[in-house]
Short mmCIF file of C-alpha atoms in Angstrom, two decimals:
data_model
loop_
_atom_site.label_atom_id
_atom_site.label_comp_id
_atom_site.label_asym_id
_atom_site.label_seq_id
_atom_site.Cartn_x
_atom_site.Cartn_y
_atom_site.Cartn_z
CA MET A 1 -118.54 147.74 -171.72
CA ARG A 2 -122.20 146.67 -171.19
CA ILE A 3 -124.14 148.07 -168.28
CA GLY A 4 -127.51 147.22 -166.78
CA LEU A 5 -130.69 148.67 -168.22
CA ASN A 6 -131.89 151.86 -166.57
CA LYS A 7 -135.56 152.10 -165.68
CA SER A 8 -136.67 154.06 -168.74
CA MET A 9 -134.80 151.78 -171.15
CA ALA A 10 -136.03 148.61 -169.46
CA ALA A 11 -139.60 149.89 -169.60
CA ARG A 12 -139.33 150.59 -173.33
CA LEU A 13 -137.84 147.21 -174.15
CA LEU A 14 -140.38 145.48 -171.95
CA ALA A 15 -143.21 147.33 -173.68
CA ALA A 16 -141.79 146.27 -177.02
CA GLY A 17 -141.47 142.66 -175.88
CA LEU A 18 -137.69 142.63 -176.27
CA VAL A 19 -136.33 141.84 -172.85
CA VAL A 20 -134.88 138.74 -174.47
CA PRO A 21 -135.85 135.93 -173.46
CA LEU A 22 -142.45 126.56 -178.08
CA LEU A 23 -148.32 111.71 -176.39
CA GLY A 24 -166.62 83.77 -162.84
CA THR A 25 -165.94 81.26 -165.06
CA ALA A 26 -168.76 78.82 -164.53
CA THR A 27 -167.81 75.13 -164.67
CA ALA A 28 -170.32 72.83 -166.35
CA CYS A 29 -172.02 70.63 -163.80
CA ARG A 30 -171.94 66.93 -164.49
CA SER A 31 -174.33 64.37 -162.97
CA ALA A 32 -172.91 62.62 -159.98
CA ASP A 33 -171.32 59.25 -160.73
CA PRO A 34 -174.09 56.61 -160.59
CA GLU A 35 -171.83 54.41 -158.52
CA SER A 36 -171.70 57.05 -155.78
CA ARG A 37 -175.45 57.24 -155.41
CA GLY A 38 -176.30 53.79 -153.95
CA THR A 39 -178.48 51.18 -155.64
CA PRO A 40 -182.13 52.20 -155.85
CA LYS A 41 -184.60 49.95 -154.00
CA ALA A 42 -187.05 47.89 -156.04
CA SER A 43 -190.57 49.11 -156.12
CA ALA A 44 -193.20 46.92 -154.40
CA SER A 45 -195.07 46.60 -157.65
CA SER A 46 -192.06 45.54 -159.66
CA SER A 47 -192.02 42.02 -161.02
CA PRO A 48 -189.20 39.63 -159.98
CA SER A 49 -187.99 39.45 -163.54
CA ALA A 50 -187.55 43.16 -163.61
CA SER A 51 -185.62 43.26 -160.37
CA VAL A 52 -183.52 40.08 -160.61
CA PRO A 53 -181.11 39.68 -163.51
CA SER A 54 -181.35 36.54 -165.63
CA THR A 55 -178.57 33.99 -165.32
CA THR A 56 -179.48 31.87 -168.31
CA GLY A 57 -179.38 34.22 -171.26
CA PRO A 58 -177.73 37.24 -172.60
CA SER A 59 -178.56 40.58 -171.16
CA THR A 60 -181.48 42.27 -172.80
CA SER A 61 -180.22 45.71 -172.09
CA GLY A 62 -178.52 47.49 -174.97
CA PRO A 63 -175.00 48.87 -174.91
CA SER A 64 -174.53 52.06 -172.98
CA THR A 65 -174.29 55.21 -175.07
CA PRO A 66 -171.16 57.27 -174.42
CA ALA A 67 -171.80 60.76 -173.16
CA THR A 68 -171.29 63.57 -175.68
CA ALA A 69 -168.66 66.05 -174.61
CA SER A 70 -169.95 69.52 -173.88
CA PRO A 71 -168.35 72.23 -176.07
CA SER A 72 -167.55 74.21 -172.94
CA ALA A 73 -165.75 71.29 -171.34
CA GLY A 74 -164.17 69.56 -174.28
CA GLY A 75 -163.44 72.20 -176.93
CA ALA A 76 -165.37 73.59 -179.89
CA ALA A 77 -168.49 71.83 -181.02
CA ALA A 78 -168.45 69.90 -184.27
CA GLY A 79 -168.64 72.16 -187.27
CA GLU A 80 -167.56 75.27 -185.31
CA SER A 81 -164.28 76.89 -186.36
CA PRO A 82 -161.83 77.37 -183.45
CA SER A 83 -161.26 80.95 -184.59
CA GLU A 84 -164.95 81.85 -184.37
CA ALA A 85 -165.99 83.73 -181.24
CA PRO A 86 -168.76 82.22 -179.06
CA ASP A 87 -172.26 83.54 -179.58
CA GLY A 88 -172.69 87.02 -178.12
CA GLU A 89 -169.00 87.91 -178.15
CA GLU A 90 -167.15 90.14 -180.62
CA PRO A 91 -164.18 88.59 -182.43
CA ALA A 92 -160.75 89.72 -181.36
CA PRO A 93 -159.35 92.50 -183.61
CA GLU A 94 -156.68 91.48 -186.08
CA GLU A 95 -153.19 92.78 -185.44
CA GLN A 96 -152.10 95.55 -187.81
CA SER A 97 -148.57 96.41 -188.74
CA PRO A 98 -147.44 99.86 -187.52
CA GLN A 99 -147.47 102.47 -190.26
CA PRO A 100 -144.55 104.90 -190.67
CA ALA A 101 -145.22 108.54 -189.76
CA PRO A 102 -145.75 110.81 -192.76
CA GLU A 103 -142.80 112.91 -193.83
CA PRO A 104 -143.24 116.60 -192.86
CA THR A 105 -143.54 119.06 -195.70
CA PHE A 106 -142.37 122.68 -195.70
CA ASN A 107 -142.68 125.63 -198.01
CA ALA A 108 -139.71 127.14 -199.85
CA ALA A 109 -138.93 129.76 -197.17
CA GLU A 110 -139.05 127.14 -194.41
CA ASP A 111 -136.76 124.83 -196.38
CA VAL A 112 -134.24 127.66 -196.70
CA PHE A 113 -134.34 128.32 -192.96
CA LEU A 114 -133.99 124.62 -192.04
CA GLU A 115 -131.08 123.93 -194.39
CA GLY A 116 -128.10 122.76 -192.34
CA LYS A 117 -129.90 123.28 -189.00
CA VAL A 118 -131.48 119.86 -188.36
CA PRO A 119 -129.17 117.24 -186.82
CA ALA A 120 -129.94 113.56 -187.34
CA GLY A 121 -132.79 112.39 -185.15
CA VAL A 122 -134.12 115.91 -184.45
CA ASP A 123 -137.65 116.89 -185.43
CA PRO A 124 -137.38 119.70 -188.02
CA ASN A 125 -140.67 121.14 -186.76
CA ALA A 126 -139.00 121.90 -183.41
CA VAL A 127 -136.16 123.75 -185.15
CA LEU A 128 -138.63 125.67 -187.30
CA GLN A 129 -140.66 126.65 -184.25
CA VAL A 130 -137.64 128.37 -182.68
CA GLY A 131 -137.21 130.57 -185.75
CA GLN A 132 -140.90 131.37 -185.96
CA GLU A 133 -141.04 132.34 -182.29
CA ARG A 134 -138.06 134.64 -182.78
CA CYS A 135 -139.87 136.33 -185.67
CA ASP A 136 -143.03 136.70 -183.58
CA VAL A 137 -141.19 138.50 -180.78
CA LEU A 138 -139.52 140.96 -183.17
CA LEU A 139 -142.65 141.58 -185.23
CA ASN A 140 -144.70 142.28 -182.10
CA ALA A 141 -142.03 144.72 -180.91
CA LYS A 142 -142.02 146.50 -184.26
CA THR A 143 -145.71 147.39 -183.91
CA SER A 144 -144.99 149.46 -180.79
CA ASP A 145 -141.36 150.60 -181.23
CA PRO A 146 -139.55 149.87 -184.51
CA GLU A 147 -136.29 151.33 -183.18
CA ALA A 148 -136.38 148.84 -180.31
CA VAL A 149 -136.01 146.06 -182.89
CA VAL A 150 -132.95 147.75 -184.43
CA SER A 151 -131.43 148.30 -180.99
CA GLU A 152 -132.03 144.68 -180.02
CA LEU A 153 -130.39 143.40 -183.20
CA ILE A 154 -127.41 145.70 -182.62
CA MET A 155 -126.89 144.64 -179.01
CA ASN A 156 -127.68 140.93 -179.39
CA PRO A 157 -126.89 139.80 -182.91
CA SER A 158 -127.22 136.11 -183.71
CA ALA A 159 -127.06 133.92 -186.78
CA GLU A 160 -130.40 132.35 -185.82
CA ALA A 161 -132.20 135.71 -185.75
CA THR A 162 -130.55 136.77 -189.01
CA ASP A 163 -131.53 133.53 -190.77
CA ALA A 164 -135.09 133.74 -189.41
CA ILE A 165 -135.54 137.30 -190.68
CA ARG A 166 -134.07 136.55 -194.10
CA SER A 167 -136.34 133.55 -194.71
CA LEU A 168 -139.32 133.55 -192.32
CA CYS A 169 -140.10 137.24 -191.57
CA THR A 170 -138.73 139.35 -194.39
CA ASP A 171 -140.78 142.36 -193.20
CA LEU A 172 -137.92 142.89 -190.73
CA LEU A 173 -135.20 143.16 -193.40
CA PRO A 174 -135.00 146.98 -193.12
CA GLU A 175 -134.37 146.69 -189.37
CA LEU A 176 -131.76 143.99 -189.95
CA GLU A 177 -129.92 146.15 -192.49
CA ALA A 178 -129.99 149.17 -190.16
CA ALA A 179 -128.62 147.10 -187.30
CA ALA A 180 -125.69 145.95 -189.43
CA LEU A 181 -124.49 149.58 -189.63
CA GLY A 182 -124.76 150.38 -185.92
CA PHE A 183 -122.77 149.49 -182.83
CA PRO A 184 -123.47 148.91 -179.11
CA ASP A 185 -121.75 150.31 -176.02
CA GLY A 186 -118.08 149.50 -175.70
CA VAL A 187 -114.60 150.57 -176.80
CA PHE A 188 -113.87 150.46 -180.54
CA THR A 189 -111.07 151.37 -182.88
CA VAL A 190 -112.00 153.32 -185.98
CA GLY A 191 -111.58 151.57 -189.33
CA ALA A 192 -113.50 148.68 -190.84
CA HIS A 193 -116.98 148.22 -189.43
CA ALA A 194 -116.82 145.10 -187.26
CA PRO A 195 -118.31 145.99 -183.86
CA HIS A 196 -118.66 142.36 -182.71
CA ALA A 197 -115.25 141.12 -183.85
CA GLU A 198 -112.58 139.90 -181.45
CA GLN A 199 -111.00 143.35 -181.82
CA PRO A 200 -114.12 145.48 -182.35
CA SER A 201 -114.08 148.47 -184.63
CA ILE A 202 -116.51 150.87 -186.26
CA ALA A 203 -116.45 152.79 -189.52
CA PRO A 204 -116.16 156.58 -189.65
CA GLY A 205 -119.53 158.29 -190.04
CA SER A 206 -122.38 160.02 -188.28
CA TYR A 207 -124.27 158.12 -185.58
CA ARG A 208 -127.21 158.80 -183.29
CA ALA A 209 -128.06 157.04 -180.05
CA TYR A 210 -131.19 155.00 -179.44
CA ALA A 211 -133.68 157.73 -178.51
CA GLY A 212 -134.82 158.43 -174.98
CA VAL A 213 -131.76 157.09 -173.16
CA ASP A 214 -130.63 158.91 -170.02
CA GLY A 215 -127.00 158.95 -168.89
CA CYS A 216 -125.56 158.22 -172.34
CA SER A 217 -121.96 159.30 -172.94
CA ILE A 218 -119.64 158.80 -175.91
CA SER A 219 -116.05 159.99 -176.24
CA VAL A 220 -114.02 160.20 -179.45
CA TYR A 221 -110.21 160.15 -179.31
CA ALA A 222 -107.41 160.84 -181.76
CA GLY A 223 -104.56 158.46 -182.41
CA SER A 224 -102.40 160.46 -179.98
CA GLY A 225 -104.95 159.83 -177.24
CA ALA A 226 -106.21 163.40 -177.30
CA LEU A 227 -109.93 163.81 -176.69
CA LEU A 228 -111.64 165.04 -179.85
CA GLY A 229 -115.10 165.34 -178.33
CA GLU A 230 -117.49 164.05 -175.68
CA TYR A 231 -121.22 163.85 -176.33
CA ASP A 232 -124.55 162.65 -174.94
CA ALA A 233 -127.54 161.16 -176.75
CA SER A 234 -129.17 164.50 -177.55
CA VAL A 235 -127.49 165.04 -180.94
CA PRO A 236 -125.87 162.88 -183.63
CA VAL A 237 -122.12 162.32 -183.23
CA THR A 238 -119.64 162.40 -186.10
CA VAL A 239 -116.72 160.01 -185.95
CA GLY A 240 -114.23 161.44 -188.44
CA SER A 241 -111.41 159.74 -190.27
CA ASP A 242 -109.01 161.46 -187.87
CA ALA A 243 -110.50 159.54 -184.97
CA ALA A 244 -108.74 156.44 -183.69
CA ARG A 245 -110.90 155.28 -180.80
CA VAL A 246 -114.47 155.60 -179.54
CA ASP A 247 -115.73 154.82 -176.04
CA SER A 248 -119.51 154.58 -175.48
CA SER A 249 -121.25 154.01 -172.13
CA GLY A 250 -124.91 153.99 -171.09
CA CYS A 251 -126.19 154.47 -174.67
CA TYR A 252 -127.07 150.85 -175.45
CA SER A 253 -126.88 151.26 -179.22
CA TRP A 254 -125.92 153.71 -181.94
CA PHE A 255 -127.64 153.89 -185.33
CA ARG A 256 -125.95 155.10 -188.49
CA SER A 257 -127.59 158.43 -189.31
#
C-alpha cells in the first residue's frame, strides 16, 4: 500500500530533484494624334507653292516613316534577351530543388538506447532526449543524496529508466543494481524476489529502510498468520525463511543490507 510523502521525505526527494516529474507603373506617353490637333495655319511669309498642294504632278513628299515601337510598350528591344533583367534590376533567382535533410548520426551507446524505441515517422532525437533527461535528473540527485536515487528506482521502476542507465549514464549502474534487490511499501509473500509482479514477493534476507523516514512500520508474519516481529526504520530487519508474509507501511523503500 503506497501512502503520501511525509514532510521530511518530500523535502529530501525535492532536494535531490526526484519528485518525479525536452521552425506606379508609368505608361509611356505618345504624341497626340496629328489628326486631333487641327490643321496649322499658313505663315504669312509662306509661298503659295508651299501652302497649296500641286494637282499636276506627283507628291514631292517622301513616304512616311513608321514609328519605332518603344521597348516599354512593345516588348524587349532588338538584341535584348527576354530573360535579361532591365538595367538597374537584379535578375530573379533560379529555383532550386529542395535538398533532403541529413541523416542523424549517433554514437554506439545512443544506438543501443534507441534500438526498438523509434516508431516510423518519429524523430529519434526526441526519443534520445527523453532518455538523456532521465539520466540528468538521476545524476543530479546522486550528487546530493545517492540513496534517494536507489529509493526512487525501487518505488518507480521503469524500462525506460533502466535502458537509459545501462546505455546513456552507466555511472548509475550501482544504484540500479541495488534497487533490483530492494522493495517498496506494500504486502508481499516471501519467496522469489519479484516485488513488482502481479503477486508481489520478496526474497528472505536482511533489509534496512531508506534512512530518515518517520512513521515507518514493517511486520513479518509466519505461514500460520502469527506475528514474528514488528519493526521501525531504526534497525535492519531480517526476513527469515520461516516467514510467509511481510507488510510494510510508511517506509517508502527497503534496501538489501
